[in-house]
CSV table of C-alpha atoms in Angstrom, one decimal:
chain,number,residue,atom,x,y,z
A,1,MET,CA,-9.1,1.7,13.3
A,2,TRP,CA,-6.8,-1.2,13.2
A,3,GLU,CA,-3.8,1.8,13.1
A,4,VAL,CA,-5.2,2.8,16.1
A,5,ILE,CA,-5.4,-0.2,18.0
A,6,ARG,CA,-1.6,-1.2,17.0
A,7,GLY,CA,-0.1,1.6,18.4
A,8,ALA,CA,-2.2,2.1,21.7
A,9,VAL,CA,-0.5,-1.7,22.1
A,10,ALA,CA,2.9,-0.4,21.3
A,11,LEU,CA,2.1,2.4,23.7
A,12,GLN,CA,2.1,0.1,26.9
A,13,THR,CA,5.4,-1.2,26.6
A,14,ARG,CA,7.1,2.8,27.8
A,15,THR,CA,7.8,4.5,31.1
A,16,ASP,CA,8.9,7.2,29.8
A,17,GLY,CA,5.5,9.0,30.0
A,18,GLY,CA,5.2,8.7,25.6
A,19,ALA,CA,5.0,10.6,23.0
A,20,GLY,CA,7.7,12.3,22.8
A,21,LEU,CA,8.4,12.9,26.4
A,22,THR,CA,11.0,11.1,26.8
A,23,VAL,CA,13.3,13.1,29.3
A,24,THR,CA,12.2,15.3,31.7
A,25,ARG,CA,15.3,17.4,32.2
A,26,GLY,CA,13.8,20.6,30.1
A,27,GLY,CA,11.9,23.0,32.4
A,28,LEU,CA,7.9,22.5,31.4
A,29,LEU,CA,5.0,22.9,28.6
A,30,LYS,CA,1.7,23.6,28.9
A,31,ALA,CA,0.2,20.0,26.5
A,32,TYR,CA,-3.5,19.2,26.9
A,33,THR,CA,-4.1,16.2,28.3
A,34,TYR,CA,-7.1,14.1,29.4
A,35,ASP,CA,-7.4,11.5,32.2
A,36,ARG,CA,-10.9,10.1,31.0
A,37,PHE,CA,-12.4,9.4,27.9
A,38,GLY,CA,-15.4,10.8,27.1
A,39,PRO,CA,-16.2,14.9,24.6
A,40,PRO,CA,-13.5,17.8,24.6
A,41,GLU,CA,-14.4,19.0,28.1
A,42,VAL,CA,-12.0,15.4,29.0
A,43,LEU,CA,-9.5,18.5,28.0
A,44,THR,CA,-7.7,20.2,29.7
A,45,LEU,CA,-4.6,22.6,29.7
A,46,LYS,CA,-1.3,21.7,31.9
A,47,GLU,CA,2.2,22.5,32.8
A,48,VAL,CA,3.9,18.9,31.7
A,49,PRO,CA,7.7,17.8,31.6
A,50,LYS,CA,9.6,19.5,28.8
A,51,PRO,CA,12.1,16.4,26.5
A,52,VAL,CA,15.3,16.9,25.9
A,53,PRO,CA,16.7,15.6,22.4
A,54,GLY,CA,18.0,12.1,22.9
A,55,ASP,CA,20.8,11.6,20.3
A,56,HIS,CA,18.8,10.4,17.1
A,57,GLU,CA,16.0,13.0,18.0
A,58,VAL,CA,15.0,16.8,17.1
A,59,LEU,CA,13.4,19.3,19.6
A,60,VAL,CA,10.3,21.0,17.8
A,61,ARG,CA,8.8,23.7,19.0
A,62,VAL,CA,4.9,23.4,17.6
A,63,HIS,CA,3.7,26.3,15.8
A,64,ALA,CA,0.7,24.2,14.2
A,65,THR,CA,-1.0,21.7,14.6
A,66,THR,CA,-4.5,19.1,13.9
A,67,VAL,CA,-7.2,18.2,15.5
A,68,THR,CA,-8.2,15.5,13.4
A,69,ALA,CA,-11.0,12.4,13.3
A,70,GLY,CA,-8.7,10.2,14.7
A,71,ASP,CA,-8.4,12.1,17.8
A,72,TRP,CA,-11.8,12.3,17.9
A,73,ARG,CA,-12.1,8.0,18.0
A,74,VAL,CA,-8.6,7.7,20.4
A,75,ARG,CA,-10.8,10.7,23.2
A,76,SER,CA,-14.3,9.5,23.3
A,77,LEU,CA,-14.0,5.3,22.1
A,78,ASP,CA,-16.7,6.3,19.5
A,79,VAL,CA,-15.4,3.3,17.2
A,80,PRO,CA,-16.5,1.7,14.3
A,81,ARG,CA,-19.8,-1.1,15.3
A,82,GLY,CA,-16.6,-4.2,16.1
A,83,PHE,CA,-13.7,-2.2,17.7
A,84,GLY,CA,-14.8,-1.2,21.0
A,85,LEU,CA,-13.5,-3.9,23.9
A,86,LEU,CA,-10.3,-4.5,21.3
A,87,SER,CA,-9.9,0.0,21.3
A,88,ARG,CA,-10.1,-0.9,25.4
A,89,LEU,CA,-7.4,-3.2,25.7
A,90,ALA,CA,-5.3,-0.7,23.5
A,91,LEU,CA,-6.1,2.6,24.7
A,92,GLY,CA,-6.9,1.8,28.1
A,93,PHE,CA,-10.0,0.5,30.6
A,94,SER,CA,-9.6,2.7,33.2
A,95,GLY,CA,-8.6,6.2,31.1
A,96,PRO,CA,-6.4,6.6,28.0
A,97,ARG,CA,-2.2,5.7,28.3
A,98,GLN,CA,-1.3,8.1,25.7
A,99,PRO,CA,-2.4,11.3,27.8
A,100,ILE,CA,-1.5,13.7,25.1
A,101,LEU,CA,-3.3,13.5,21.7
A,102,GLY,CA,-2.8,14.9,18.2
A,103,THR,CA,-0.5,13.4,14.7
A,104,GLU,CA,0.7,16.8,12.9
A,105,LEU,CA,2.8,19.0,13.6
A,106,SER,CA,4.6,22.1,12.1
A,107,GLY,CA,6.7,24.0,13.7
A,108,GLN,CA,11.4,25.5,14.1
A,109,ILE,CA,13.7,22.6,15.5
A,110,GLU,CA,14.8,23.7,18.8
A,111,ALA,CA,17.4,21.9,20.2
A,112,THR,CA,19.5,18.3,18.0
A,113,GLY,CA,20.3,15.9,19.6
A,114,LYS,CA,24.3,15.2,19.4
A,115,ALA,CA,24.0,12.6,16.7
A,116,VAL,CA,21.7,14.4,14.5
A,117,THR,CA,22.6,14.6,10.8
A,118,ARG,CA,19.5,16.0,8.6
A,119,PHE,CA,18.5,18.5,10.7
A,120,GLN,CA,20.0,22.5,12.7
A,121,VAL,CA,18.8,23.8,14.6
A,122,GLY,CA,17.0,27.2,12.7
A,123,ASP,CA,15.5,24.2,11.2
A,124,GLU,CA,11.3,24.5,9.5
A,125,VAL,CA,10.0,21.2,9.9
A,126,PHE,CA,6.9,18.7,10.2
A,127,GLY,CA,6.2,15.6,11.5
A,128,PHE,CA,4.1,13.1,12.2
A,129,THR,CA,3.1,10.4,15.5
A,130,GLY,CA,0.7,8.6,13.6
A,131,THR,CA,-0.5,6.1,17.2
A,132,ARG,CA,2.0,7.6,19.3
A,133,MET,CA,0.4,10.9,19.1
A,134,GLY,CA,1.4,14.3,21.4
A,135,CYS,CA,1.2,16.2,19.7
A,136,HIS,CA,-1.1,18.9,21.2
A,137,ALA,CA,1.7,20.4,22.6
A,138,GLU,CA,4.0,22.7,22.8
A,139,TYR,CA,7.1,20.5,22.2
A,140,ARG,CA,7.5,16.8,20.3
A,141,CYS,CA,10.5,15.8,19.9
A,142,LEU,CA,10.6,13.6,17.3
A,143,PRO,CA,13.3,10.7,15.7
A,144,GLU,CA,15.6,12.0,13.2
A,145,GLU,CA,15.3,9.2,9.7
A,146,GLY,CA,16.7,5.1,10.5
A,147,HIS,CA,16.6,5.9,14.7
A,148,GLY,CA,13.1,5.6,15.4
A,149,ARG,CA,10.0,3.7,15.3
A,150,LYS,CA,8.4,3.4,12.6
A,151,ASP,CA,4.8,5.6,13.2
A,152,GLU,CA,6.8,8.9,13.7
A,153,ALA,CA,8.6,10.8,11.3
A,154,VAL,CA,10.0,14.6,10.7
A,155,ALA,CA,10.9,16.5,7.6
A,156,LEU,CA,11.9,19.8,6.1
A,157,LYS,CA,8.7,21.9,6.0
A,158,PRO,CA,7.9,22.8,2.0
A,159,ALA,CA,8.7,26.9,1.9
A,160,SER,CA,5.6,27.6,-0.8
A,161,LEU,CA,3.8,26.9,2.6
A,162,GLY,CA,2.6,28.2,6.0
A,163,HIS,CA,2.8,26.1,9.3
A,164,GLU,CA,-0.8,25.9,9.3
A,165,GLU,CA,-0.7,23.8,5.7
A,166,ALA,CA,2.1,22.2,6.4
A,167,ALA,CA,0.7,20.9,9.9
A,168,ALA,CA,-2.4,19.8,7.8
A,169,LEU,CA,0.3,18.0,5.0
A,170,SER,CA,0.1,13.8,6.8
A,171,PHE,CA,-3.1,12.7,8.3
A,172,GLY,CA,-4.7,11.8,5.5
A,173,GLY,CA,-2.1,12.4,2.9
A,174,THR,CA,-0.1,9.2,4.4
A,175,THR,CA,-4.1,7.9,4.2
A,176,ALA,CA,-4.4,7.8,0.4
A,177,LEU,CA,-1.2,6.8,-0.5
A,178,SER,CA,-1.3,3.2,1.7
A,179,PHE,CA,-4.9,2.6,0.0
A,180,PHE,CA,-3.7,4.0,-3.1
A,181,ARG,CA,-0.6,1.7,-3.0
A,182,ARG,CA,-1.7,-1.6,-1.9
A,183,ALA,CA,-4.5,-1.6,-4.2
A,184,LYS,CA,-2.2,-0.7,-7.2
A,185,LEU,CA,-3.7,2.3,-8.8
A,186,GLN,CA,-3.3,2.6,-12.2
A,187,ARG,CA,-3.3,5.6,-14.4
A,188,GLY,CA,-6.6,5.8,-16.9
A,189,GLU,CA,-8.2,4.5,-13.9
A,190,GLN,CA,-11.0,5.5,-12.2
A,191,VAL,CA,-11.6,6.2,-8.5
A,192,LEU,CA,-14.4,7.3,-6.4
A,193,VAL,CA,-14.1,9.1,-2.9
A,194,VAL,CA,-17.1,8.3,-0.8
A,195,GLY,CA,-16.8,10.9,1.9
A,196,ALA,CA,-14.5,14.2,0.0
A,197,SER,CA,-14.7,16.4,2.2
A,198,GLY,CA,-13.1,15.4,4.5
A,199,GLY,CA,-8.8,15.7,5.3
A,200,VAL,CA,-8.9,12.1,4.5
A,201,GLY,CA,-10.2,12.5,0.3
A,202,THR,CA,-9.8,16.1,-0.4
A,203,ALA,CA,-5.9,14.6,0.3
A,204,ALA,CA,-7.1,10.9,-1.4
A,205,VAL,CA,-9.1,12.1,-4.1
A,206,GLN,CA,-5.5,15.3,-5.2
A,207,LEU,CA,-3.4,12.7,-5.5
A,208,ALA,CA,-5.7,10.0,-7.5
A,209,ARG,CA,-5.4,13.5,-10.0
A,210,HIS,CA,-1.7,13.0,-9.3
A,211,LEU,CA,-2.0,9.7,-10.2
A,212,GLY,CA,-3.3,9.8,-13.2
A,213,ALA,CA,-6.8,8.2,-12.1
A,214,ARG,CA,-10.2,10.0,-13.5
A,215,VAL,CA,-11.7,11.2,-9.8
A,216,THR,CA,-15.2,11.6,-8.7
A,217,GLY,CA,-15.9,12.9,-6.3
A,218,VAL,CA,-19.9,12.1,-3.4
A,219,CYS,CA,-20.3,14.7,-0.8
A,220,SER,CA,-23.4,17.2,0.0
A,221,THR,CA,-24.5,20.1,-1.6
A,222,ALA,CA,-22.5,22.5,0.4
A,223,ASN,CA,-19.5,20.9,-0.4
A,224,LEU,CA,-19.6,20.4,-3.9
A,225,GLU,CA,-17.4,22.7,-5.4
A,226,LEU,CA,-14.9,22.9,-3.2
A,227,VAL,CA,-14.3,19.0,-4.5
A,228,ARG,CA,-14.6,20.1,-8.0
A,229,SER,CA,-11.8,22.6,-7.5
A,230,ILE,CA,-8.9,20.5,-5.8
A,231,GLY,CA,-9.2,17.9,-9.5
A,232,ALA,CA,-13.4,15.4,-9.6
A,233,GLU,CA,-13.7,15.5,-12.6
A,234,GLN,CA,-17.1,14.8,-11.5
A,235,VAL,CA,-19.4,15.2,-8.3
A,236,ILE,CA,-21.9,13.2,-6.8
A,237,ASP,CA,-24.2,15.0,-3.3
A,238,TYR,CA,-25.4,12.5,-1.3
A,239,THR,CA,-27.7,14.1,-0.5
A,240,ASN,CA,-29.3,14.4,-4.3
A,241,GLU,CA,-28.5,11.1,-5.3
A,242,ASP,CA,-27.6,7.0,-4.6
A,243,PHE,CA,-24.0,6.5,-6.5
A,244,THR,CA,-25.0,2.3,-6.1
A,245,ARG,CA,-28.2,3.1,-8.5
A,246,SER,CA,-26.0,5.0,-11.6
A,247,GLY,CA,-25.2,2.7,-13.1
A,248,ALA,CA,-21.9,3.6,-13.6
A,249,ARG,CA,-18.2,1.4,-13.0
A,250,TYR,CA,-15.7,2.2,-11.0
A,251,ASP,CA,-11.7,0.4,-10.3
A,252,VAL,CA,-11.5,1.8,-7.3
A,253,ILE,CA,-13.5,3.4,-4.7
A,254,VAL,CA,-12.6,4.6,-1.4
A,255,ASP,CA,-15.2,4.7,1.5
A,256,THR,CA,-13.3,7.2,3.9
A,257,ALA,CA,-16.9,7.4,5.3
A,258,GLY,CA,-18.0,4.5,6.3
A,259,THR,CA,-20.6,4.8,4.3
A,260,ALA,CA,-20.0,2.5,1.6
A,261,PRO,CA,-19.8,-1.5,2.7
A,262,PHE,CA,-18.9,-3.9,0.1
A,263,SER,CA,-22.5,-5.2,0.5
A,264,ARG,CA,-23.6,-1.3,-1.4
A,265,CYS,CA,-21.7,-1.3,-3.3
A,266,GLU,CA,-20.5,-4.5,-5.3
A,267,GLY,CA,-21.9,-3.4,-8.2
A,268,SER,CA,-20.5,0.1,-8.5
A,269,LEU,CA,-16.7,-1.6,-8.5
A,270,ALA,CA,-16.0,-3.1,-12.2
A,271,GLU,CA,-14.7,-6.4,-13.2
A,272,GLY,CA,-11.4,-6.6,-10.1
A,273,GLY,CA,-12.1,-3.9,-8.3
A,274,ARG,CA,-11.8,-3.0,-5.2
A,275,LEU,CA,-13.4,-0.9,-2.4
A,276,LEU,CA,-10.4,0.8,-0.2
A,277,VAL,CA,-11.9,0.9,3.5
A,278,VAL,CA,-10.3,3.9,5.4
A,279,LEU,CA,-13.3,3.4,7.7
A,280,GLY,CA,-14.9,0.8,8.5
A,281,SER,CA,-16.6,-2.1,11.1
A,282,LEU,CA,-15.0,-5.0,11.9
A,283,PRO,CA,-17.4,-7.6,11.0
A,284,GLU,CA,-16.5,-6.2,6.7
A,285,MET,CA,-12.8,-6.2,7.4
A,286,LEU,CA,-12.9,-10.0,8.9
A,287,ARG,CA,-14.9,-10.4,5.6
A,288,ALA,CA,-12.3,-8.7,3.7
A,289,PRO,CA,-10.8,-12.4,2.5
A,290,TRP,CA,-13.5,-14.3,1.5
A,291,VAL,CA,-14.9,-11.0,-1.3
A,292,SER,CA,-11.3,-11.8,-2.7
A,293,LEU,CA,-11.8,-16.2,-2.3
A,294,THR,CA,-16.0,-16.2,-4.4
A,295,THR,CA,-14.8,-12.4,-6.3
A,296,THR,CA,-13.1,-11.2,-9.3
A,297,LYS,CA,-13.3,-8.2,-6.5
A,298,LYS,CA,-11.0,-7.1,-3.0
A,299,VAL,CA,-11.6,-5.4,0.0
A,300,ILE,CA,-8.4,-3.3,1.6
A,301,GLY,CA,-8.5,-2.2,5.1
A,302,GLY,CA,-6.6,-2.7,8.6
A,303,VAL,CA,-2.9,-0.8,8.4
A,304,VAL,CA,-1.9,2.1,7.5
A,305,SER,CA,1.7,1.4,6.4
A,306,TRP,CA,4.0,5.0,5.6
A,307,GLY,CA,7.0,5.9,6.2
A,308,VAL,CA,9.7,9.9,7.0
A,309,GLU,CA,9.6,9.4,2.3
A,310,ASP,CA,6.1,9.3,2.9
A,311,LEU,CA,6.1,13.1,4.7
A,312,ARG,CA,9.4,13.9,1.7
A,313,LEU,CA,6.7,13.0,-1.2
A,314,LEU,CA,4.0,15.2,-0.5
A,315,ALA,CA,5.7,17.8,0.4
A,316,THR,CA,8.4,17.2,-3.4
A,317,LEU,CA,4.0,17.8,-4.4
A,318,ALA,CA,2.7,20.5,-2.2
A,319,GLU,CA,5.9,22.4,-3.9
A,320,ALA,CA,4.5,21.7,-7.2
A,321,GLY,CA,1.1,22.4,-6.3
A,322,GLN,CA,-0.4,19.6,-7.1
A,323,TYR,CA,-1.4,18.6,-3.5
A,324,ARG,CA,-2.8,21.5,-1.1
A,325,PRO,CA,-4.6,20.3,2.2
A,326,VAL,CA,-7.6,21.9,2.8
A,327,ILE,CA,-8.2,23.3,6.3
A,328,ASP,CA,-11.5,24.3,7.1
A,329,ARG,CA,-11.1,25.9,10.3
A,330,ARG,CA,-8.0,27.8,12.0
A,331,TYR,CA,-8.2,27.9,15.8
A,332,ARG,CA,-6.2,29.5,18.4
A,333,PHE,CA,-4.4,27.5,21.0
A,334,GLU,CA,-6.3,28.3,23.7
A,335,GLU,CA,-9.7,27.2,22.1
A,336,MET,CA,-8.6,24.0,21.4
A,337,VAL,CA,-11.4,22.2,22.9
A,338,GLU,CA,-14.1,24.6,21.2
A,339,ALA,CA,-11.9,23.0,17.8
A,340,HIS,CA,-12.2,19.2,19.2
A,341,ARG,CA,-16.0,20.3,19.2
A,342,HIS,CA,-15.9,21.6,15.4
A,343,VAL,CA,-14.6,18.2,14.8
A,344,ASP,CA,-16.4,16.6,16.8
A,345,ALA,CA,-20.1,16.9,15.0
A,346,GLY,CA,-19.2,15.3,11.3
A,347,HIS,CA,-19.5,18.1,9.0
A,348,LYS,CA,-15.8,20.1,8.7
A,349,ARG,CA,-13.8,20.1,4.8
A,350,GLY,CA,-10.7,19.0,5.0
A,351,ASN,CA,-8.2,19.7,7.9
A,352,VAL,CA,-8.7,21.5,11.6
A,353,VAL,CA,-5.7,24.0,12.6
A,354,VAL,CA,-4.4,24.6,15.5
A,355,THR,CA,-1.9,28.0,15.6
A,356,VAL,CA,0.0,27.8,19.3
């Protein structure tokens, strides 16, 4: 949640309409916009100015995007406990400061700025815009490496992936990589992923396995085989078993669901264990330093740190078959509202993709 707030605050300083819509000489494009917070029905398909790339930018014709839990929370202001006022301050009181949602895309470069050297027209790419969002549109400008904001990046699409899978590489992948780096995950360590069947969870299971960890996934009965198929050595059905009562100890616990605060899972952490709070309340985040001072264990939360090198790593792992986004459902662009409804329900498996 800190990541959403930080990026939204940055948007307040921009006067260009945000989200890659930086120049308005390129005609019109279709995008889903919203002018008030609320349910999926606040989204409206509109024509907005088509961007023209700056000197160090590329214009991407979007072929696929995603709807993530981040989109749901920003659109609805349904945020973890303690973040309500902060979210309003960052995202807007009277209405959204950023009118176009969407953090992930895959598509083809249609135009480049005159100073671009890494890409050319026709290249198939995927991109991540983080808190700047703006991907629920037919076009999006993105900066070339070293010439833009750190929370936007674009890389060549893995040849072995279609646009739908490539669009879903970044949100879960960059989140998992960032937390594992901060936890200094070591080969052979025992990792428990709570919410292992979600967008971040399915990425965390695969990437922890790639890093040499032994992974246990926690999910519902319907998702046990899915989580096992992507690399979990063991799976726990939370509807039948409470992992905190099993006596097992883990070096790292990844809480992607907001259901495993330190007070609940302290006994399940080994000495020197780390709880990675992907989704948690503000009070829990504020207690994290105290945990580190008074125990041998750590609570790690806060802002996700990522860069274009992470996108390239995810692409390389995808080409090698070591990381593959799990796709739950696919929707057409015209079905964007329905895609949001499905994500709002809270039961998606992996990622929800929208083809443009």
